[in-house]
XYZ file of C-alpha atoms in Angstrom:
170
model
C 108.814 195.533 147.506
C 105.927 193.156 148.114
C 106.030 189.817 147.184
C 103.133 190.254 144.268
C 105.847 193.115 143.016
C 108.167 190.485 143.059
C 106.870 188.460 141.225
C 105.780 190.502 138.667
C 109.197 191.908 137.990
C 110.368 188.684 137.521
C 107.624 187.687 134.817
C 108.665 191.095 132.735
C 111.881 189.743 133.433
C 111.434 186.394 132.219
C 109.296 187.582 129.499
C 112.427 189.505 128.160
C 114.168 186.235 128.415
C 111.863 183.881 126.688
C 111.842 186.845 123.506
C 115.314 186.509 123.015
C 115.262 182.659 122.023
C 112.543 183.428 119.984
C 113.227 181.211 116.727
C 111.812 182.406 113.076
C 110.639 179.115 111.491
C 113.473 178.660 108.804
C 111.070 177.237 106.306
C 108.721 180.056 105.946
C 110.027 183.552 107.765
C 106.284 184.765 108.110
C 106.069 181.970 111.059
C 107.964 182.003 114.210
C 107.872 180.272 117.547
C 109.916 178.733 120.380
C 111.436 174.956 121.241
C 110.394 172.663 123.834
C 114.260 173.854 125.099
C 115.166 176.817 124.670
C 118.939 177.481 124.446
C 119.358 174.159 123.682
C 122.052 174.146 120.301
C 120.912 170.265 119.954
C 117.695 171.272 119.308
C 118.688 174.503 116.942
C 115.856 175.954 115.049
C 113.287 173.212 116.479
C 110.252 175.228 117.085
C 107.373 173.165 119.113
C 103.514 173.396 120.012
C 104.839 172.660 123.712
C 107.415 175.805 123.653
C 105.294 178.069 121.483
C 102.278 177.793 123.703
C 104.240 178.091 127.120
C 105.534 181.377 125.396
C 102.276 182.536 124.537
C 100.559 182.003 128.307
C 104.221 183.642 129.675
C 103.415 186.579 127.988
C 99.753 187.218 129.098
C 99.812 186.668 132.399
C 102.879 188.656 132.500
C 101.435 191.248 131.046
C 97.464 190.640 130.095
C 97.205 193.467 127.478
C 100.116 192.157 125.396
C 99.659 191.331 121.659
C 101.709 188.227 119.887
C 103.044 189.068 117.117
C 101.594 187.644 113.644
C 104.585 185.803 112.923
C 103.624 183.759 116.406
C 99.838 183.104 115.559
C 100.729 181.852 112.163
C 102.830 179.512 113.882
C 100.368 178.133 116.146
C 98.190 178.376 113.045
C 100.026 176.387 111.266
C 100.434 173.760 113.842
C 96.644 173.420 114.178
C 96.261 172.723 110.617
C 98.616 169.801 110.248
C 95.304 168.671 111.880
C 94.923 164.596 112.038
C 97.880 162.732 112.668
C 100.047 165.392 113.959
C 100.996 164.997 117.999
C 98.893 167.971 118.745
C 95.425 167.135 117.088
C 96.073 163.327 118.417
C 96.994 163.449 122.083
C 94.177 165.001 124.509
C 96.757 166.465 126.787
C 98.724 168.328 124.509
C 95.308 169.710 122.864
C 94.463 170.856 126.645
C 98.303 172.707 126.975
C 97.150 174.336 123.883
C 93.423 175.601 125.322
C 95.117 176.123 128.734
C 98.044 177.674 127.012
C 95.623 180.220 124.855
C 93.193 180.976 127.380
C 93.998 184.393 128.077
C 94.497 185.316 124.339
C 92.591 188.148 123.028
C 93.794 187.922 119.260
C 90.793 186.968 117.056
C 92.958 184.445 115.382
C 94.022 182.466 118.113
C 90.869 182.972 119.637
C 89.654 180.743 116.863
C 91.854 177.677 117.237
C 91.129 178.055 120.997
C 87.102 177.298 120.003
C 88.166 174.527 117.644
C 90.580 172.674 120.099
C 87.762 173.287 122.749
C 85.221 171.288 120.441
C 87.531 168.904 119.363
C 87.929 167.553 123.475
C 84.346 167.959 123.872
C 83.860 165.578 121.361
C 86.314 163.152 122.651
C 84.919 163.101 126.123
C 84.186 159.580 127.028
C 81.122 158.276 128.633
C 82.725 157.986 132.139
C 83.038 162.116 132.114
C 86.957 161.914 131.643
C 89.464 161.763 128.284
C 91.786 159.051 126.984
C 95.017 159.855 126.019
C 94.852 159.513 122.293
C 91.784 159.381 119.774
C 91.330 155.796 119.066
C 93.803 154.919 116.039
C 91.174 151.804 115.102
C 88.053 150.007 116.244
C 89.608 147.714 118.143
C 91.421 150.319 120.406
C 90.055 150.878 123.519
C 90.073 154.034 125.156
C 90.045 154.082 128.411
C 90.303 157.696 130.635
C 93.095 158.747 132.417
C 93.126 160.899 135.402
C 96.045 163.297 134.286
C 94.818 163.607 130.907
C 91.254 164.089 132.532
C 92.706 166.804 134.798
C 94.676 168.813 132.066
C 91.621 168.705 130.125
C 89.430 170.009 132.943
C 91.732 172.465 133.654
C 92.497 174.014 130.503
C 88.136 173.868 129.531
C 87.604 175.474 133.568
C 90.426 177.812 133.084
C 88.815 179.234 129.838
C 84.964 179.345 131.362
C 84.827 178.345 134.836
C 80.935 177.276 133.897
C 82.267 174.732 130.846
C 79.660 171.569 131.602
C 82.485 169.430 130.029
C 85.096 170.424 132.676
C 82.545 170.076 135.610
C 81.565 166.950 134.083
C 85.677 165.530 133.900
């Protein structure tokens, strides 16, 4: 076996893996998702943006033709709708994860929260070229860019269209 065979085997393998601690979200069965840890008991039925996304990219570059399920994109759905104030609209970097996370997704659904996270970080780009780490919570607040935030960013807008201005711009 080549190394490339390798490593493929062990992405269907891990694929396999991450499926099985698969959580259905216990407050609405139609949703489901996966925890920041996953056999974690602590953490139970915890289901995450951070562990739902890292499933999501798992399974496409694992196998690029794979579907996720409904149950999955009316998870991430549903975490993009909580919309201001929740961790995920708020903090740049885990808005990038989520781009980054989606950029090989083919689904017309997720495709769609993709565009709107996209446009929500161009917007936030700061004059410099790079991103803070929050949106500003007040006037007085100044945000001032970070360079991991500014890399996540640039990664996750380059890794969805290598010609993004934004990205060449962070």
């Amino acid at each position: 076996m080549t190394q490339l065979e390798d490593i493929a085997d062990w992405l269907k393998t891990s694929v396999t893996e991450v499926g099985n601690f698969r959580r259905d979200n216990p407050s609405d069965h139609t949703k489901a998702g996966w925890g920041q840890f996953l056999s974690n008991n602590v953490h139970g039925n915890q289901i995450g943006p951070y562990g739902t996304c890292a499933a999501i990219y798992l399974h496409h570059i694992a196998d690029p033709a794979s579907t996720i399920s409904d149950a999955v994109v009316a998870q991430i759905e549903s975490f993009w709708a909580e919309g201001q104030g929740s961790k995920l609209y708020e903090q740049n970097i885990r808005l990038a994860f989520l781009v980054f996370s989606l950029s090989l997704a083919h689904e017309p659904r997720l495709l769609a929260v993709r565009q709107s996270a996209i446009a929500l970080l161009k917007s936030r780009q700061l004059q410099n070229g790079g991103w803070a780490d929050a949106v500003s919570r007040s006037n007085q607040d100044v945000e001032v860019s970070r360079l991991d935030v500014t890399a996540w960013v640039s990664l996750a807008l380059h890794q969805v269209s290598g010609q993004d201005n934004s990205a060449i711009r962070g």
